[in-house]
Coordinates of C-alpha atoms and ligand atoms in Angstrom, one line a residue:
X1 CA 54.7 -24.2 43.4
X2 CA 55.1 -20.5 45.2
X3 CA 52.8 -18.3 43.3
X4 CA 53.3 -15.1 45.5
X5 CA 54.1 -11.8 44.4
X6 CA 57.6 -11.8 43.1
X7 CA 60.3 -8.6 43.7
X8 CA 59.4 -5.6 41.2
X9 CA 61.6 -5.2 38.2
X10 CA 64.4 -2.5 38.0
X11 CA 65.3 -2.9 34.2
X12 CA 63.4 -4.3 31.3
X13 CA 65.1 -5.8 28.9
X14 CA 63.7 -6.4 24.9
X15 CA 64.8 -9.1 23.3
X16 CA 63.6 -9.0 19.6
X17 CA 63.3 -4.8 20.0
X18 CA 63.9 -4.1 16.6
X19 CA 60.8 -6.9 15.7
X20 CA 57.2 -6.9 14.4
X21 CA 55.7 -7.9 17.8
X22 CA 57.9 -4.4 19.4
X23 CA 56.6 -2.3 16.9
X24 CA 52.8 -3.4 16.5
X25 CA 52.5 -4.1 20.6
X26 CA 55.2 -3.0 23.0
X27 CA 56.5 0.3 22.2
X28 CA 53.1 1.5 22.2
X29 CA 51.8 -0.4 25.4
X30 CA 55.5 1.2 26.8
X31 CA 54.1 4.5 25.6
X32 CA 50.8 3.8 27.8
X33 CA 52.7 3.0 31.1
X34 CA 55.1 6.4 30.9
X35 CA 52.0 8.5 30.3
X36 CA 49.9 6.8 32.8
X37 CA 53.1 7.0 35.4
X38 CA 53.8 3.1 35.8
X39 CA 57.0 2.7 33.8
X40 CA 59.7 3.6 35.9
X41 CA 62.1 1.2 35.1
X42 CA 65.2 1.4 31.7
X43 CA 64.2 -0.2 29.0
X44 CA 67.1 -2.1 26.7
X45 CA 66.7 -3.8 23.6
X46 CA 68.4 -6.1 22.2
X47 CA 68.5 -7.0 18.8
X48 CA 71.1 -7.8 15.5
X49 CA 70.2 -4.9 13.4
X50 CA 73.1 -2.3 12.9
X51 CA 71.2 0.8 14.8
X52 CA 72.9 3.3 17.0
X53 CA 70.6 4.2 19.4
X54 CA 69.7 7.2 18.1
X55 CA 68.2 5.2 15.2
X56 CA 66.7 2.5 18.1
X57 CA 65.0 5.6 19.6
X58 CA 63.5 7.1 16.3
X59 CA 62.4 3.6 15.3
X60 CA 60.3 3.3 19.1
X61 CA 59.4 7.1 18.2
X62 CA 57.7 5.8 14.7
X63 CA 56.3 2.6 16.4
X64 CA 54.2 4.9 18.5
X65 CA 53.4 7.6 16.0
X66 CA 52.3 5.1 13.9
X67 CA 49.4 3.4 16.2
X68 CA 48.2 6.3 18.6
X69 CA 47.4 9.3 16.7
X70 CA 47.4 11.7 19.4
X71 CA 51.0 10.6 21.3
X72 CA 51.9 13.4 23.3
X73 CA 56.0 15.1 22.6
X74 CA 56.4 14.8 25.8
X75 CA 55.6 11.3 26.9
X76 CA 57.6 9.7 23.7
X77 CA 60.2 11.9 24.9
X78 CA 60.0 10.8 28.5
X79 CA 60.0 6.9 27.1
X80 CA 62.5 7.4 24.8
X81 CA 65.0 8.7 27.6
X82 CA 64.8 5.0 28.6
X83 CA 65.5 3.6 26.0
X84 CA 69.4 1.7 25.6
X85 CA 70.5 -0.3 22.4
X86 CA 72.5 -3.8 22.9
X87 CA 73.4 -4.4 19.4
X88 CA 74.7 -8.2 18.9
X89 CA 73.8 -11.5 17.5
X90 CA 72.5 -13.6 20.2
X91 CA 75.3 -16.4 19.0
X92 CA 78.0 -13.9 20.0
X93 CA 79.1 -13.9 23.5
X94 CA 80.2 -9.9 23.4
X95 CA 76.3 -9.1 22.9
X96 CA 76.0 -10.7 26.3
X97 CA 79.1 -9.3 28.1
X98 CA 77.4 -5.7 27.0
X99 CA 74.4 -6.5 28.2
X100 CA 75.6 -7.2 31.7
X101 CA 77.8 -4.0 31.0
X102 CA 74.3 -2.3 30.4
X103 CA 72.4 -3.6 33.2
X104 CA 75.5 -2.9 35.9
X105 CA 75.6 0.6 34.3
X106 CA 72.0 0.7 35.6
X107 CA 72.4 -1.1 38.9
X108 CA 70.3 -3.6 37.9
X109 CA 69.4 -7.0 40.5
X110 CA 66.3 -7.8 39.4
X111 CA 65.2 -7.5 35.5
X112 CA 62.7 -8.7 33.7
X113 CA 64.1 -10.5 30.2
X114 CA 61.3 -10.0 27.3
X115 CA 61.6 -13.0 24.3
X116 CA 60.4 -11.0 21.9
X117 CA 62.0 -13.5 19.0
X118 CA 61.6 -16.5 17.4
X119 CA 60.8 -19.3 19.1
X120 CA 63.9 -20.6 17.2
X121 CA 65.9 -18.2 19.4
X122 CA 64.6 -19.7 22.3
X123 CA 67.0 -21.8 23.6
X124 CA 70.9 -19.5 22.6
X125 CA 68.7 -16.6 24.3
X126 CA 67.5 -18.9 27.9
X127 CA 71.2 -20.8 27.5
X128 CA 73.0 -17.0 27.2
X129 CA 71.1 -15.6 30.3
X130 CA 72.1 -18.6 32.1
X131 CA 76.0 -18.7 31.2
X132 CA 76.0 -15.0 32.4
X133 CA 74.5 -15.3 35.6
X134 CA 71.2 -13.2 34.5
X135 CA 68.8 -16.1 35.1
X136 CA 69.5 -15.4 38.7
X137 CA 68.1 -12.1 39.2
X138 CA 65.3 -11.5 37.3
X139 CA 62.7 -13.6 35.4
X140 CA 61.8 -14.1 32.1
X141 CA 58.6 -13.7 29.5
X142 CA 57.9 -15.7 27.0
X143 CA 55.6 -15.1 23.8
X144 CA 53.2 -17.6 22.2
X145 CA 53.5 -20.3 20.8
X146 CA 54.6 -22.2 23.5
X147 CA 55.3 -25.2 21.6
X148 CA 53.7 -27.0 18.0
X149 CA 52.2 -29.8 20.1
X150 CA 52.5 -31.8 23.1
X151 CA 55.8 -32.9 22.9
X152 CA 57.0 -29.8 22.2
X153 CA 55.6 -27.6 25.0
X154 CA 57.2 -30.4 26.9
X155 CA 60.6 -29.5 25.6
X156 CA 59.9 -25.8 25.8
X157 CA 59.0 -25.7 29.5
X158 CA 61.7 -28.2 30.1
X159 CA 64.5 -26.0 28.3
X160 CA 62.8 -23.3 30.0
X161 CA 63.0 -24.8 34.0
X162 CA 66.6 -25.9 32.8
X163 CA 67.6 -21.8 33.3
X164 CA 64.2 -20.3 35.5
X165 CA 62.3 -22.0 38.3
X166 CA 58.7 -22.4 37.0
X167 CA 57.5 -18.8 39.5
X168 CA 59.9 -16.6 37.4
X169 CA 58.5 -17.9 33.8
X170 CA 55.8 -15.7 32.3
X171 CA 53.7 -16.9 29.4
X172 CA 52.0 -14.2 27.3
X173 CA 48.9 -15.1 26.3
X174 CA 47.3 -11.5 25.4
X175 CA 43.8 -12.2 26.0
X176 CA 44.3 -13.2 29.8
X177 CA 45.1 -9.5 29.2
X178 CA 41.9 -8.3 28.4
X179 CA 39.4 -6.4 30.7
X180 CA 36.6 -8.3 29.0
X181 CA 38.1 -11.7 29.3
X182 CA 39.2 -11.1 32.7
X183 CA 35.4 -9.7 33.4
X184 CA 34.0 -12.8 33.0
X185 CA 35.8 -14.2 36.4
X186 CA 34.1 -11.1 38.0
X187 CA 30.6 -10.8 36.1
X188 CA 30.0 -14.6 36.9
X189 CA 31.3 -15.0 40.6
X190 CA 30.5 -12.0 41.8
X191 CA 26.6 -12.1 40.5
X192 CA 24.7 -14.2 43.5
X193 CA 22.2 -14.3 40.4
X194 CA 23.8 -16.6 37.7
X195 CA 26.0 -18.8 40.0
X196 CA 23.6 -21.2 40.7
X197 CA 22.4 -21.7 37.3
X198 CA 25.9 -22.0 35.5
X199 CA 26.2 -25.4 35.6
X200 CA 24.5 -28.5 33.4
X201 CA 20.9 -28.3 35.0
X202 CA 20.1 -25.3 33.6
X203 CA 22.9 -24.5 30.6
X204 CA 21.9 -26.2 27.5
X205 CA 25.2 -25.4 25.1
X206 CA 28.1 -22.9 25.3
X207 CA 29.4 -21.7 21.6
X208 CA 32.5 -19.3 21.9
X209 CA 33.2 -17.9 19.0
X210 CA 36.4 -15.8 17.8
X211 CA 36.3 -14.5 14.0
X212 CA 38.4 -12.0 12.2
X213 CA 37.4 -11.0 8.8
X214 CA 40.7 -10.3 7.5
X215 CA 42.7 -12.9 5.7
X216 CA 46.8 -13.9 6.1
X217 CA 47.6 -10.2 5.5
X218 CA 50.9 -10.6 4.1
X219 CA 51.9 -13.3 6.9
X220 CA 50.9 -15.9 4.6
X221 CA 54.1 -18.0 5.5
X222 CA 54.0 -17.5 8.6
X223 CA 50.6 -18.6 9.0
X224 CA 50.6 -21.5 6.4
X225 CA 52.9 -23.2 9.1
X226 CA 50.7 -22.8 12.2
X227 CA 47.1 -23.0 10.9
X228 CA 43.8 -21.5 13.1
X229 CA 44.1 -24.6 15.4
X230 CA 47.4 -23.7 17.0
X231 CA 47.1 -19.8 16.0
X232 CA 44.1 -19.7 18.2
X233 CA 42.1 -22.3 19.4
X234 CA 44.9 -24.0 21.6
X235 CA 46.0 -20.8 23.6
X236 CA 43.2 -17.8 23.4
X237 CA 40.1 -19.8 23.0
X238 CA 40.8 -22.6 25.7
X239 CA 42.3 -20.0 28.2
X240 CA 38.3 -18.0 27.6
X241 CA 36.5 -21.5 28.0
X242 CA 38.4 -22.2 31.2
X243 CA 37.3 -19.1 32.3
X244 CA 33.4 -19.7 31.6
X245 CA 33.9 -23.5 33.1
X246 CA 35.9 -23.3 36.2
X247 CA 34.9 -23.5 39.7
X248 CA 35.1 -20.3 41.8
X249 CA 38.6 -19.9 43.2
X250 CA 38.9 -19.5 46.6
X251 CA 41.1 -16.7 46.7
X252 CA 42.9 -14.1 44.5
X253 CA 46.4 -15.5 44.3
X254 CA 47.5 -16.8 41.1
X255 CA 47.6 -20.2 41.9
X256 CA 43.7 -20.6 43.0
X257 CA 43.0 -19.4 39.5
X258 CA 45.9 -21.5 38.0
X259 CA 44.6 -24.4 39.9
X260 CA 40.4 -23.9 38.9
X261 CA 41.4 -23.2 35.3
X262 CA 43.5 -27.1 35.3
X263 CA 40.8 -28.8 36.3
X264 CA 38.6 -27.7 34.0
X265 CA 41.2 -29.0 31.3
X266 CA 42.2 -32.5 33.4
X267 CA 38.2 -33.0 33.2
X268 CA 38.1 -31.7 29.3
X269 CA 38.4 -35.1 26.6
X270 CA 40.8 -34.6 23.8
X271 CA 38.9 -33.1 20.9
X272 CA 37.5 -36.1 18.9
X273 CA 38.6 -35.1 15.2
X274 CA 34.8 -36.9 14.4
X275 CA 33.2 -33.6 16.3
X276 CA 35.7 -31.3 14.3
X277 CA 35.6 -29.6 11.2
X278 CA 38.4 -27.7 9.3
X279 CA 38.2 -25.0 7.0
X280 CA 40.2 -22.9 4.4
X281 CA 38.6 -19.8 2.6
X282 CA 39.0 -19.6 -1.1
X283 CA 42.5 -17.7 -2.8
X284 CA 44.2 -19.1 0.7
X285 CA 46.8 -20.6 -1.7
X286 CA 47.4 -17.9 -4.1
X287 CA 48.7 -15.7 -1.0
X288 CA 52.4 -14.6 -0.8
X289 CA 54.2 -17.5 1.4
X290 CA 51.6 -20.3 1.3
X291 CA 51.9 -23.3 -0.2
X292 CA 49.6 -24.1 -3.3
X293 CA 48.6 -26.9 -2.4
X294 CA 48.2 -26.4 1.2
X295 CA 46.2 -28.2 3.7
X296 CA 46.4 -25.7 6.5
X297 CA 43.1 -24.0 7.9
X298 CA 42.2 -21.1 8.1
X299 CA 39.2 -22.4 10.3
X300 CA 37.9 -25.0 12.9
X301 CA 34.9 -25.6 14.8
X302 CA 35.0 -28.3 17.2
X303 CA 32.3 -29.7 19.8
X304 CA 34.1 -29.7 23.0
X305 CA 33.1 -31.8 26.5
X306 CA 33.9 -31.4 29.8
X307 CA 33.6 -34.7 31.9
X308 CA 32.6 -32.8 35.5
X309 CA 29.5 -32.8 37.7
X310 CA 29.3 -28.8 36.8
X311 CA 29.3 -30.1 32.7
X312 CA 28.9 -33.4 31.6
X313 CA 26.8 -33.5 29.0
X314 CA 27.0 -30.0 27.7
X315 CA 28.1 -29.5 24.6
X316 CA 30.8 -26.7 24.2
X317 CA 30.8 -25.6 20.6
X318 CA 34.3 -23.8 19.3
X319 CA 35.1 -22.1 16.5
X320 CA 37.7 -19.5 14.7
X321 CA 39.0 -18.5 11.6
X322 CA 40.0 -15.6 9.4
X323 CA 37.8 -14.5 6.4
X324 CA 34.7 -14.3 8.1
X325 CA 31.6 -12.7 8.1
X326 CA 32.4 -10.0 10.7
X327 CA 35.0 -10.0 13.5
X328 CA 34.0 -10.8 17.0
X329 CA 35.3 -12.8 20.5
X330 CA 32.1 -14.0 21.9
X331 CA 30.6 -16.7 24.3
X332 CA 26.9 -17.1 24.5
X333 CA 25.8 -19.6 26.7
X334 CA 22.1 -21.1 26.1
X335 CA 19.5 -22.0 28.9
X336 CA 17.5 -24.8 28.9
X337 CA 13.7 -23.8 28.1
X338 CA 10.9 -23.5 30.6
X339 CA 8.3 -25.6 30.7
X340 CA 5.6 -23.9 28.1
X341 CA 2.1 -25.0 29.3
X342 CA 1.0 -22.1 30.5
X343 CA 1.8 -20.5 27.2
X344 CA -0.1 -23.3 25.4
X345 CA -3.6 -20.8 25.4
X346 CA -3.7 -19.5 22.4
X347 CA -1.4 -21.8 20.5
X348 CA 1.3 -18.8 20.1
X349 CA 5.1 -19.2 20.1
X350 CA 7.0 -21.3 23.0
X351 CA 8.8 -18.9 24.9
X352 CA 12.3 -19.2 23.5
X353 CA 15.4 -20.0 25.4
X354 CA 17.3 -17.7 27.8
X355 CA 20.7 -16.4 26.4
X356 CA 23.9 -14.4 27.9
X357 CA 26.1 -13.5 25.6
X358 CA 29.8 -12.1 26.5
X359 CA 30.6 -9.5 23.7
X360 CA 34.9 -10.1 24.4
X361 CA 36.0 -7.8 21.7
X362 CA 35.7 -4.4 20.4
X363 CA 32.3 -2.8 21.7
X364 CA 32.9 -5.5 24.5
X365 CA 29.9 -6.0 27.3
X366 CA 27.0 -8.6 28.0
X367 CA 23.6 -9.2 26.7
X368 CA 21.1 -10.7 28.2
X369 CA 18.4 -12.3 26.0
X370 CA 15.5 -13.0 28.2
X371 CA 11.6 -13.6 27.3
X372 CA 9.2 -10.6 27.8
X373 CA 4.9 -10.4 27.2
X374 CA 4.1 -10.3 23.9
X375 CA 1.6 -6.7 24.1
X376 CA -1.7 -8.5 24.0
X377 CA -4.7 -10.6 24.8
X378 CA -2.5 -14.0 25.0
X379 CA 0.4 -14.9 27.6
X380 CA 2.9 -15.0 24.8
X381 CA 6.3 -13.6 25.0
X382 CA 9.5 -12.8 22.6
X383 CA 13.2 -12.0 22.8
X384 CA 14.0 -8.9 24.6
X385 CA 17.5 -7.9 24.7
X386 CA 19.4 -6.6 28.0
X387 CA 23.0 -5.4 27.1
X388 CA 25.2 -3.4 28.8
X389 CA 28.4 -1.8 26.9
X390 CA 31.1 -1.7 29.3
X391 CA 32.9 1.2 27.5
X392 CA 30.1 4.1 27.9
X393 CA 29.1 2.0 31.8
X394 CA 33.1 2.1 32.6
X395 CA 34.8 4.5 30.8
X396 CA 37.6 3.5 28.9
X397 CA 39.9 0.6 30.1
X398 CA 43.7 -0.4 29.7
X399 CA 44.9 -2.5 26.8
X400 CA 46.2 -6.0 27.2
X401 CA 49.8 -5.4 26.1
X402 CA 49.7 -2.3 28.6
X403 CA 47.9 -4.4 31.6
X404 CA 50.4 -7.7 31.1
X405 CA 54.0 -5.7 30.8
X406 CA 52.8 -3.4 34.0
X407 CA 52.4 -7.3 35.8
X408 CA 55.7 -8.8 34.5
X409 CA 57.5 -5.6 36.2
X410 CA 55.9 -5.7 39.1
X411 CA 56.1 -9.4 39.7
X412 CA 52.6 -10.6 39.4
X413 CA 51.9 -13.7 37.6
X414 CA 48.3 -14.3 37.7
X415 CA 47.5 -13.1 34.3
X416 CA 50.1 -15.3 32.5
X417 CA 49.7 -18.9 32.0
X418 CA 51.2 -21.7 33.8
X419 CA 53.4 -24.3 32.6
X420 CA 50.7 -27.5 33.4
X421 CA 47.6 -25.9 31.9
X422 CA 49.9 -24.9 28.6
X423 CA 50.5 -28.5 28.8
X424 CA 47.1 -29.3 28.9
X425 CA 45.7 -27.6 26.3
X426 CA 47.9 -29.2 23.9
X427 CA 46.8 -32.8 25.4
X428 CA 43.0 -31.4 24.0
X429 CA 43.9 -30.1 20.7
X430 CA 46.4 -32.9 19.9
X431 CA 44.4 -35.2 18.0
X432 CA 43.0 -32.0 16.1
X433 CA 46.6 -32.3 14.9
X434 CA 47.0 -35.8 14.4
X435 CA 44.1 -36.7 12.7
X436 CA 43.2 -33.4 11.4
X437 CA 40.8 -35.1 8.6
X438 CA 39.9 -33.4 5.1
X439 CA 39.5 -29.3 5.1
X440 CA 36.8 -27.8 3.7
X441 CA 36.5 -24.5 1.5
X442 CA 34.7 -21.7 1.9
X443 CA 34.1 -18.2 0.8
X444 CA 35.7 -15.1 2.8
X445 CA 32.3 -13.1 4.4
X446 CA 30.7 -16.5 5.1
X447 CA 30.6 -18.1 8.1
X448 CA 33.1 -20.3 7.4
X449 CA 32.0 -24.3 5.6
X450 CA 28.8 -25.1 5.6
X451 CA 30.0 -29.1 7.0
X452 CA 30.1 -26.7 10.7
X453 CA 26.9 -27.6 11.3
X454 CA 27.2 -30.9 11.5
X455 CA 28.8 -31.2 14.4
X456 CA 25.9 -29.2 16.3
X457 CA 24.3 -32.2 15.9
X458 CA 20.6 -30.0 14.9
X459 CA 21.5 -27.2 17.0
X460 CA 22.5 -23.6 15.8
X461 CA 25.8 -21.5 15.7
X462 CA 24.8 -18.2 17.5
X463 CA 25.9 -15.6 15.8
X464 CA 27.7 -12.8 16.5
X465 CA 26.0 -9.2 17.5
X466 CA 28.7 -7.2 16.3
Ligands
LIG1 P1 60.3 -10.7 14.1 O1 60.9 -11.6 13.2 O2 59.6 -9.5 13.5 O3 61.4 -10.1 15.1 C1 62.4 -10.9 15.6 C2 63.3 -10.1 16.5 O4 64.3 -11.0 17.0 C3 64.0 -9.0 15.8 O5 64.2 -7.9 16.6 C4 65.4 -9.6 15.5 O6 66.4 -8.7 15.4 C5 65.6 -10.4 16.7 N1 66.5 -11.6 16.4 C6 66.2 -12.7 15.8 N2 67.3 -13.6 15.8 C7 68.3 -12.9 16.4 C8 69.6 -13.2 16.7 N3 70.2 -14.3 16.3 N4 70.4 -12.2 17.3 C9 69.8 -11.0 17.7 N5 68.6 -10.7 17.4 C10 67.8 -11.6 16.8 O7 59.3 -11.5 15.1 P2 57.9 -11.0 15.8 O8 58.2 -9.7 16.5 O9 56.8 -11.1 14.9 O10 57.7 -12.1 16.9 C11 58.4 -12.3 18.0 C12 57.8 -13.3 18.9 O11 56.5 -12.9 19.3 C13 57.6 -14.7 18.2 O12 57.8 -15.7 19.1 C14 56.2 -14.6 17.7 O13 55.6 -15.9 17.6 C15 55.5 -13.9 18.9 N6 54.3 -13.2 18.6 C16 54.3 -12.2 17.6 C17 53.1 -11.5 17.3 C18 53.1 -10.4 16.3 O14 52.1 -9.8 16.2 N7 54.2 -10.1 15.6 C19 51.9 -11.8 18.1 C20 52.0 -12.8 19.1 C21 53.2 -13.5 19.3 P3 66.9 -8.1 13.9 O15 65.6 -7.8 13.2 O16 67.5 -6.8 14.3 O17 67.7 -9.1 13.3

């Protein structure tokens, strides 16, 4: 499988322009690139609604406006000068014969084709590049959810290798994105101090932990048909975990990392629906578009194991949901304690276990909880807390949208996911799907059931600083 650097893009071409995903995340990430001097490529979207593209241009002008409060005249304008229209129905073949009207117009040979849409619109969308000839210059990115389940991310990749070899497929998943995510590659192999003891001798747990507070927000049917298993925990969670688990890579090319991060999931047991736990929060059915009697949840924790000589016998403790007590991304891994004689003296506290905790969201940075001397006569000690916040130590960094569409122009696929580990992920989730078991309520601001403790079999959910 050639993982090298594919040609850059000349043309980027939105399917799904006139969308939510366009509006919330690409016209402003597009916005980014122009003002930061990377976009230098057209831009063409393609989408049913009856716009001219004076209307297209005013709706990417609006997208903007509306999430980044200083936008500068002169960049929108500079963006929107890129911007084309291909109005059509992806069913009708004269939507296609103007789009390769519009990419000749801009002497395109290599574009890169944005599926923006419905995973419904999937296969007219791959089928249409391929009638036209487009599948052979350029490549093609593809939005989550890749797939329901096994089977289907089967199908998917297979309809999707029917049209594009697997080098020229790009998965999106946004938080391979992320500086922070992405930092914990760097913090923990390029650290000669925490190597050595990231492995089962000296790691006691792992909890990652990814919790919004919000609820369905109007996407109630949308969500009532995917649930926080396959919202989240399949894709953004197992792609952080593989990134706390794997082996160092031995090299930056893509398919070192591609290669670490399947092992960890070839070594990872299917989730065993007796260490899982589901939850919904309570008025989940009364919102627009879900079902009132529906099972879906809005929450999981699971107790996850890796069978490798780096893990076995650690338990990796997962959770997510919406409606929670505050919203965070974070992975705290646990040490095991030191031996406490010497602490025994004056029959104070044991010196309490060592914690780093990866803080992947907003306010993002690590903490360090290690043991300090309790001021006194006795050797005792307590937590002290040694955090960095990578913000005010770095500066300000890139957003994920921003970061990923600057890659898929200039051909680099290392922060997109690859076809087997997609595959892979679904093998450990699936009998979360099959056997998904009873799901218990809770109330939004909690931490979600109170039945998630059970599977820490006496442990405790760490949790989160922010
Ligand atoms: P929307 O339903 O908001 O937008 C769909 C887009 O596809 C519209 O531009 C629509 O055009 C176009 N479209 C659909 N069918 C056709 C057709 N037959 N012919 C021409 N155009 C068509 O979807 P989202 O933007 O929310 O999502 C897009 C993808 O991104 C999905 O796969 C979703 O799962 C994924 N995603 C979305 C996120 C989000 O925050 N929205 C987050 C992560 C992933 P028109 O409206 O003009 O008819």
């Amino acid at each position: 499988m050639s993982t090298s650097q594919q040609p850059k893009a000349d043309a980027l071409v939105l399917f799904g322009a006139t969308g939510d995903l366009s509006k919330r995340k690409l016209f402003p990430a597009l916005y980014r690139m122009e003002e930061h001097g990377s976009l230098k490529v057209p831009v063409i979207g393609v989408a049913r609604s009856d716009w001219s593209d004076e209307g297209f241009r005013q709706h990417a002008h609006d997208s903007i406006i509306a999430a980044i409060a200083d936008a500068k005249a002169s960049v929108i304008d500079a963006l929107l000068a890129r911007l084309d229209l291909v109005q059509g129905d992806y069913a009708d073949p004269a939507t296609w014969t103007s789009l390769c009207d519009t990419l000749d117009r801009h002497h395109s040979q290599q574009a890169v084709y944005y599926m923006a849409i419905p995973p419904s619109s999937f296969p007219i969308v791959a089928q249409s590049l391929a009638t036209v000839g487009l599948n052979t210059r350029g490549r093609i990115v593809v939005e989550k959810p890749f797939g329901r389940d096994y089977e289907s991310a089967v199908e998917l990749n297979d309809l999707l290798h029917s049209v594009f070899p697997e080098e020229r497929i790009f998965r999106i998943d946004h938080y391979l994105g992320k500086e922070s995510v992405e930092d914990l590659l760097v913090f923990r192999f390029s650290n000669t101090l925490l190597e050595p003891v990231w492995n089962r001798n000296y790691v006691r747990s792992v909890q990652i932990t990814m919790s919004e507070t919000i609820g369905v927000e109007g996407r109630g049917n949308f969500y009532d048909s995917v649930g926080a298993i396959r919202d989240i925990m399949q894709n953004h969670l197992l792609q952080v975990l593989s990134l706390v688990a794997m082996e160092p890579p031995v090299g930056p090319e893509s398919s070192f990392l591609q290669d670490e991060k399947a092992k960890v999931f070839a070594a990872m047991r299917p989730i065993d629906p007796g260490s899982m736990v589901r939850g919904q929060y309570v008025g989940y059915r009364d919102e627009p578009g879900v079902a009132a009697d529906s099972t879906v949840e809005t929450f999981v924790a699971a107790r996850l194991e890796i069978d490798s000589w780096r893990w076995a016998g650690v338990p990796w403790y997962v959770r997510c949901g919406k409606g929670l007590t505050s919203a965070a991304t974070e992975v705290v891994v646990e040490f095991r304690e030191p031996p406490s004689l010497l602490f025994d003296e004056a029959g104070g506290p044991e010196p309490q276990r060592n914690l780093v905790r990866f803080r992947l969201g907003k306010h993002d940075g690590v903490t360090f909880t290690l043991q300090a001397k309790t001021p006194g006569q006795h050797l005792d000690s307590q937590n002290v807390d040694v955090a960095v916040d990578f913000a005010a130590a770095l500066g300000e960094r890139r957003e994920a949208y921003e970061r990923l569409l600057d890659d898929a122009l200039a051909g680099l696929p290392r922060r997109f996911a690859r076809e087997d580990i997609v595959e892979q992920t679904w093998r450990v989730v699936q009998p979360a799907l099959d056997t998904a078991g009873p799901v218990h309520p809770y109330f939004r601001g909690s931490w979600g059931p109170s039945e998630a403790e059970r599977i820490l079999r006496g442990d405790e959910w760490f949790q989160p600083a922010e």
